[in-house]
Amino acid sequence: MASQMTEMLKGTLEGIVLAILGDQPAYGYEITGRLREQGFADLAEGTVYALLIRIEQRGFVDVEKVPSEKGPPRKVYSLNAQGRTQLDEFWRTWSFLAERIGHLKTAHAEGEK
Amino acid sequence: MASQMTEMLKGTLEGIVLAILGDQPAYGYEITGRLREQGFADLAEGTVYALLIRIEQRGFVDVEKVPSEKGPPRKVYSLNAQGRTQLDEFWRTWSFLAERIGHLKTAHAEGEK
DNA sequence: CCGACTAACTAGTGTTGCCAGGTACCGCTA
DNA sequence: TAGCGGTACCTGGCAACACTAGTTAGTCGG
């Protein structure tokens, strides 16, 4: 059974990761772990890696290989100028959608009075 | 170039339509028109019809054919008990996601101070 | 008859997240 | 030294979903 969340993440997950990278650079394994801690428990590891490759190919991030004490070298991603533009666009789209859906929700609440 | 909105609607559009039907019954052409008025200007008509068929097959709505004064008969959809359950589930999932992303946004705003 | 509006439907396409693996590096322990 | 767990990254195939670009059909006015 496909969870609601799976479908809802389509389109938003990219923005979420861009927002994380906008705060500070990070690498894939780290991002997956953080998201899982923050409630996205079922997030598939492969999903994050695929997404990172995608946003790299679109030129939203810069990549640097950094050796790790334990394990293979990390690929640290950092948001560049184009990525920041994309992130702003994400916030605009998200705000619009959230506002629209917010209206529906209050209408829903009104109806329950 | 696929718009951000297109991808973001995946998963949420179903909830939006369920919410509309939760308020009062409606038919496809009407729903498409209303959504377009409310800012989803680029929403494809076919998308709504496909979605309605989907939620009908999943048993979330009841259908009634009602003759129209002008044009072919309308298929009026109304939310049933199972649909209301699904709608509640949507609100839960949405609330969680919106809250999580809200955190990222404030973190973003903090960083801009 | 023809265009415009209403109203519903469909086949094919692209994007996206998930599944279920695999590879590789390191340290610890039996 | 062989195995195991943790770290870290990647891949091929699949399913769901919205969009494209149409088609069909009913009603009305010019």
GROMACS .gro file of C-alpha atoms (C1' of nucleotides) in nm:
model
  286
    1MET     CA    1   0.000   0.000   0.000
    2ALA     CA    2   0.152   0.325  -0.110
    3SER     CA    3   0.156   0.565   0.181
    4GLN     CA    4   0.010   0.912   0.143
    5MET     CA    5   0.347   1.048   0.243
    6THR     CA    6   0.528   0.880  -0.043
    7GLU     CA    7   0.320   1.066  -0.299
    8MET     CA    8   0.328   1.390  -0.107
    9LEU     CA    9   0.706   1.385  -0.092
   10LYS     CA   10   0.718   1.393  -0.469
   11GLY     CA   11   0.814   1.747  -0.546
   12THR     CA   12   0.864   1.853  -0.187
   13LEU     CA   13   1.157   1.630  -0.098
   14GLU     CA   14   1.383   1.816  -0.338
   15GLY     CA   15   1.291   2.144  -0.169
   16ILE     CA   16   1.346   1.993   0.174
   17VAL     CA   17   1.696   1.878   0.081
   18LEU     CA   18   1.777   2.213  -0.081
   19ALA     CA   19   1.664   2.385   0.239
   20ILE     CA   20   1.888   2.161   0.447
   21LEU     CA   21   2.182   2.233   0.221
   22GLY     CA   22   2.095   2.602   0.232
   23ASP     CA   23   2.155   2.594   0.604
   24GLN     CA   24   2.490   2.421   0.577
   25PRO     CA   25   2.669   2.173   0.348
   26ALA     CA   26   2.606   1.805   0.409
   27TYR     CA   27   2.656   1.460   0.257
   28GLY     CA   28   2.406   1.195   0.159
   29TYR     CA   29   2.431   0.954   0.447
   30GLU     CA   30   2.410   1.244   0.689
   31ILE     CA   31   2.102   1.393   0.521
   32THR     CA   32   1.920   1.059   0.520
   33GLY     CA   33   1.997   1.010   0.888
   34ARG     CA   34   1.883   1.358   0.985
   35LEU     CA   35   1.557   1.330   0.794
   36ARG     CA   36   1.485   0.993   0.950
   37GLU     CA   37   1.541   1.136   1.296
   38GLN     CA   38   1.308   1.422   1.219
   39GLY     CA   39   1.015   1.196   1.150
   40PHE     CA   40   1.068   1.076   0.794
   41ALA     CA   41   1.144   0.733   0.932
   42ASP     CA   42   1.056   0.539   0.619
   43LEU     CA   43   1.261   0.751   0.382
   44ALA     CA   44   1.461   0.521   0.151
   45GLU     CA   45   1.833   0.580   0.139
   46GLY     CA   46   1.846   0.532  -0.235
   47THR     CA   47   1.592   0.808  -0.281
   48VAL     CA   48   1.822   1.066  -0.127
   49TYR     CA   49   2.123   0.961  -0.332
   50ALA     CA   50   1.923   0.970  -0.654
   51LEU     CA   51   1.793   1.314  -0.562
   52LEU     CA   52   2.141   1.444  -0.487
   53ILE     CA   53   2.269   1.323  -0.823
   54ARG     CA   54   1.974   1.493  -0.988
   55ILE     CA   55   2.024   1.831  -0.827
   56GLU     CA   56   2.394   1.807  -0.898
   57GLN     CA   57   2.330   1.749  -1.268
   58ARG     CA   58   2.092   2.044  -1.272
   59GLY     CA   59   2.365   2.260  -1.129
   60PHE     CA   60   2.202   2.350  -0.798
   61VAL     CA   61   2.487   2.227  -0.582
   62ASP     CA   62   2.865   2.207  -0.572
   63VAL     CA   63   3.031   1.884  -0.465
   64GLU     CA   64   3.348   1.815  -0.272
   65LYS     CA   65   3.491   1.478  -0.182
   66VAL     CA   66   3.601   1.466   0.180
   67PRO     CA   67   3.774   1.163   0.338
   68SER     CA   68   3.596   1.002   0.632
   69GLU     CA   69   3.756   0.852   0.944
   70LYS     CA   70   3.530   0.552   0.918
   71GLY     CA   71   3.419   0.440   0.575
   72PRO     CA   72   3.443   0.555   0.217
   73PRO     CA   73   3.495   0.924   0.133
   74ARG     CA   74   3.196   1.151   0.175
   75LYS     CA   75   3.049   1.358  -0.104
   76VAL     CA   76   2.971   1.689   0.059
   77TYR     CA   77   2.712   1.898  -0.124
   78SER     CA   78   2.675   2.273  -0.084
   79LEU     CA   79   2.411   2.502  -0.231
   80ASN     CA   80   2.537   2.743  -0.498
   81ALA     CA   81   2.379   3.057  -0.643
   82GLN     CA   82   2.158   2.868  -0.886
   83GLY     CA   83   2.049   2.637  -0.609
   84ARG     CA   84   1.953   2.933  -0.393
   85THR     CA   85   1.737   3.064  -0.677
   86GLN     CA   86   1.572   2.724  -0.702
   87LEU     CA   87   1.519   2.716  -0.326
   88ASP     CA   88   1.350   3.057  -0.336
   89GLU     CA   89   1.126   2.929  -0.612
   90PHE     CA   90   1.044   2.629  -0.397
   91TRP     CA   91   0.944   2.850  -0.106
   92ARG     CA   92   0.718   3.054  -0.331
   93THR     CA   93   0.546   2.746  -0.470
   94TRP     CA   94   0.518   2.586  -0.131
   95SER     CA   95   0.375   2.900   0.030
   96PHE     CA   96   0.109   2.929  -0.235
   97LEU     CA   97   0.009   2.564  -0.200
   98ALA     CA   98   0.012   2.573   0.179
   99GLU     CA   99  -0.201   2.885   0.180
  100ARG     CA  100  -0.456   2.732  -0.059
  101ILE     CA  101  -0.477   2.410   0.139
  102GLY     CA  102  -0.497   2.608   0.461
  103HIS     CA  103  -0.815   2.768   0.330
  104LEU     CA  104  -0.966   2.427   0.260
  105LYS     CA  105  -0.876   2.315   0.608
  106THR     CA  106  -1.041   2.607   0.783
  107ALA     CA  107  -1.346   2.561   0.562
  108HIS     CA  108  -1.342   2.201   0.681
  109ALA     CA  109  -1.323   2.316   1.044
  110GLU     CA  110  -1.605   2.565   0.990
  111GLY     CA  111  -1.820   2.289   0.855
  112GLU     CA  112  -1.765   2.089   1.171
  113LYS     CA  113  -1.888   2.358   1.406
  114MET     CA  114   1.056   2.213  -1.807
  115ALA     CA  115   0.833   2.060  -1.546
  116SER     CA  116   0.699   2.324  -1.309
  117GLN     CA  117   0.761   2.291  -0.938
  118MET     CA  118   0.387   2.299  -0.885
  119THR     CA  119   0.327   1.999  -1.109
  120GLU     CA  120   0.547   1.780  -0.894
  121MET     CA  121   0.420   1.926  -0.570
  122LEU     CA  122   0.060   1.850  -0.663
  123LYS     CA  123   0.140   1.481  -0.672
  124GLY     CA  124  -0.026   1.339  -0.368
  125THR     CA  125  -0.180   1.665  -0.255
  126LEU     CA  126  -0.424   1.715  -0.541
  127GLU     CA  127  -0.617   1.408  -0.433
  128GLY     CA  128  -0.650   1.552  -0.085
  129ILE     CA  129  -0.755   1.887  -0.225
  130VAL     CA  130  -1.033   1.730  -0.430
  131LEU     CA  131  -1.144   1.514  -0.138
  132ALA     CA  132  -1.161   1.828   0.076
  133ILE     CA  133  -1.373   2.004  -0.186
  134LEU     CA  134  -1.608   1.708  -0.204
  135GLY     CA  135  -1.616   1.695   0.174
  136ASP     CA  136  -1.764   2.042   0.172
  137GLN     CA  137  -2.032   1.957  -0.082
  138PRO     CA  138  -2.084   1.724  -0.380
  139ALA     CA  139  -1.952   1.840  -0.717
  140TYR     CA  140  -1.879   1.723  -1.071
  141GLY     CA  141  -1.556   1.719  -1.266
  142TYR     CA  142  -1.598   2.019  -1.489
  143GLU     CA  143  -1.707   2.224  -1.190
  144ILE     CA  144  -1.412   2.116  -0.976
  145THR     CA  145  -1.163   2.197  -1.250
  146GLY     CA  146  -1.317   2.541  -1.296
  147ARG     CA  147  -1.318   2.619  -0.927
  148LEU     CA  148  -0.958   2.516  -0.880
  149ARG     CA  149  -0.851   2.724  -1.179
  150GLU     CA  150  -1.026   3.026  -1.034
  151GLN     CA  151  -0.854   2.972  -0.703
  152GLY     CA  152  -0.507   3.002  -0.850
  153PHE     CA  153  -0.438   2.661  -1.001
  154ALA     CA  154  -0.463   2.819  -1.345
  155ASP     CA  155  -0.254   2.559  -1.525
  156LEU     CA  156  -0.435   2.259  -1.386
  157ALA     CA  157  -0.508   2.016  -1.669
  158GLU     CA  158  -0.867   1.911  -1.712
  159GLY     CA  159  -0.773   1.550  -1.784
  160THR     CA  160  -0.589   1.531  -1.455
  161VAL     CA  161  -0.904   1.596  -1.257
  162TYR     CA  162  -1.108   1.340  -1.448
  163ALA     CA  163  -0.842   1.076  -1.407
  164LEU     CA  164  -0.823   1.152  -1.036
  165LEU     CA  165  -1.201   1.127  -0.996
  166ILE     CA  166  -1.205   0.789  -1.163
  167ARG     CA  167  -0.925   0.680  -0.934
  168ILE     CA  168  -1.095   0.781  -0.611
  169GLU     CA  169  -1.420   0.628  -0.734
  170GLN     CA  170  -1.250   0.295  -0.796
  171ARG     CA  171  -1.096   0.312  -0.449
  172GLY     CA  172  -1.439   0.360  -0.303
  173PHE     CA  173  -1.392   0.707  -0.155
  174VAL     CA  174  -1.687   0.863  -0.335
  175ASP     CA  175  -2.040   0.786  -0.451
  176VAL     CA  176  -2.147   0.887  -0.801
  177GLU     CA  177  -2.477   1.008  -0.937
  178LYS     CA  178  -2.553   1.100  -1.295
  179VAL     CA  179  -2.745   1.426  -1.315
  180PRO     CA  180  -2.878   1.577  -1.640
  181SER     CA  181  -2.744   1.920  -1.730
  182GLU     CA  182  -2.940   2.203  -1.895
  183LYS     CA  183  -2.654   2.264  -2.131
  184GLY     CA  184  -2.431   1.977  -2.231
  185PRO     CA  185  -2.388   1.609  -2.150
  186PRO     CA  186  -2.503   1.473  -1.814
  187ARG     CA  187  -2.289   1.554  -1.512
  188LYS     CA  188  -2.130   1.294  -1.291
  189VAL     CA  189  -2.178   1.431  -0.943
  190TYR     CA  190  -1.937   1.290  -0.684
  191SER     CA  191  -2.000   1.294  -0.311
  192LEU     CA  192  -1.770   1.186  -0.032
  193ASN     CA  193  -1.876   0.871   0.154
  194ALA     CA  194  -1.763   0.731   0.489
  195GLN     CA  195  -1.450   0.569   0.348
  196GLY     CA  196  -1.365   0.892   0.172
  197ARG     CA  197  -1.399   1.086   0.493
  198THR     CA  198  -1.154   0.847   0.657
  199GLN     CA  199  -0.914   0.901   0.370
  200LEU     CA  200  -0.957   1.277   0.399
  201ASP     CA  201  -0.874   1.266   0.769
  202GLU     CA  202  -0.565   1.064   0.685
  203PHE     CA  203  -0.473   1.328   0.429
  204TRP     CA  204  -0.502   1.606   0.685
  205ARG     CA  205  -0.280   1.415   0.924
  206THR     CA  206  -0.012   1.355   0.662
  207TRP     CA  207  -0.034   1.710   0.534
  208SER     CA  208  -0.014   1.861   0.883
  209PHE     CA  209   0.296   1.662   0.961
  210LEU     CA  210   0.465   1.761   0.637
  211ALA     CA  211   0.364   2.125   0.667
  212GLU     CA  212   0.494   2.138   1.020
  213ARG     CA  213   0.827   1.983   0.925
  214ILE     CA  214   0.873   2.217   0.630
  215GLY     CA  215   0.763   2.508   0.844
  216HIS     CA  216   1.058   2.438   1.071
  217LEU     CA  217   1.295   2.446   0.777
  218LYS     CA  218   1.147   2.776   0.665
  219THR     CA  219   1.191   2.949   0.998
  220ALA     CA  220   1.545   2.817   1.013
  221HIS     CA  221   1.589   2.970   0.672
  222ALA     CA  222   1.447   3.303   0.793
  223GLU     CA  223   1.674   3.297   1.098
  224GLY     CA  224   1.971   3.257   0.873
  225GLU     CA  225   1.873   3.568   0.682
  226LYS     CA  226   1.864   3.799   0.981
  227DC     C1'  227  -2.411   2.427  -4.064
  228DC     C1'  228  -2.059   2.599  -3.752
  229DG     C1'  229  -1.853   2.784  -3.362
  230DA     C1'  230  -1.853   2.824  -2.855
  231DC     C1'  231  -1.953   2.645  -2.432
  232DT     C1'  232  -2.048   2.258  -2.139
  233DA     C1'  233  -1.905   1.790  -1.989
  234DA     C1'  234  -1.659   1.364  -1.979
  235DC     C1'  235  -1.287   1.050  -2.124
  236DT     C1'  236  -0.825   0.833  -2.301
  237DA     C1'  237  -0.336   0.677  -2.463
  238DG     C1'  238   0.109   0.796  -2.417
  239DT     C1'  239   0.496   1.051  -2.175
  240DG     C1'  240   0.809   1.230  -1.808
  241DT     C1'  241   0.917   1.286  -1.330
  242DT     C1'  242   0.960   1.103  -0.894
  243DG     C1'  243   1.007   0.805  -0.478
  244DC     C1'  244   1.048   0.315  -0.343
  245DC     C1'  245   1.240  -0.165  -0.354
  246DA     C1'  246   1.606  -0.458  -0.332
  247DG     C1'  247   1.981  -0.521  -0.401
  248DG     C1'  248   2.535  -0.427  -0.475
  249DT     C1'  249   3.018  -0.218  -0.377
  250DA     C1'  250   3.363  -0.051  -0.067
  251DC     C1'  251   3.616   0.109   0.352
  252DC     C1'  252   3.706   0.066   0.846
  253DG     C1'  253   3.743  -0.124   1.325
  254DC     C1'  254   3.633  -0.477   1.645
  255DT     C1'  255   3.622  -0.947   1.804
  256DA     C1'  256   3.602  -1.446   1.806
  257DT     C1'  257   4.211  -1.418   0.968
  258DA     C1'  258   3.750  -1.440   0.898
  259DG     C1'  259   3.330  -1.236   1.002
  260DC     C1'  260   3.024  -0.871   1.145
  261DG     C1'  261   2.839  -0.416   1.201
  262DG     C1'  262   2.859   0.056   1.092
  263DT     C1'  263   2.968   0.403   0.748
  264DA     C1'  264   2.902   0.571   0.273
  265DC     C1'  265   2.768   0.558  -0.202
  266DC     C1'  266   2.526   0.376  -0.621
  267DT     C1'  267   2.196   0.122  -0.954
  268DG     C1'  268   1.799  -0.111  -1.231
  269DG     C1'  269   1.332  -0.189  -1.240
  270DC     C1'  270   0.875  -0.060  -1.070
  271DA     C1'  271   0.446   0.205  -0.947
  272DA     C1'  272   0.199   0.632  -0.889
  273DC     C1'  273   0.086   1.062  -1.053
  274DA     C1'  274   0.013   1.498  -1.334
  275DC     C1'  275   0.052   1.657  -1.804
  276DT     C1'  276  -0.003   1.650  -2.324
  277DA     C1'  277  -0.296   1.633  -2.676
  278DG     C1'  278  -0.623   1.490  -2.827
  279DT     C1'  279  -1.166   1.262  -2.897
  280DT     C1'  280  -1.666   1.233  -2.817
  281DA     C1'  281  -2.108   1.437  -2.718
  282DG     C1'  282  -2.484   1.759  -2.591
  283DT     C1'  283  -2.691   2.242  -2.624
  284DC     C1'  284  -2.752   2.693  -2.808
  285DG     C1'  285  -2.698   3.112  -3.105
  286DG     C1'  286  -2.568   3.325  -3.536
   0.00000   0.00000   0.00000
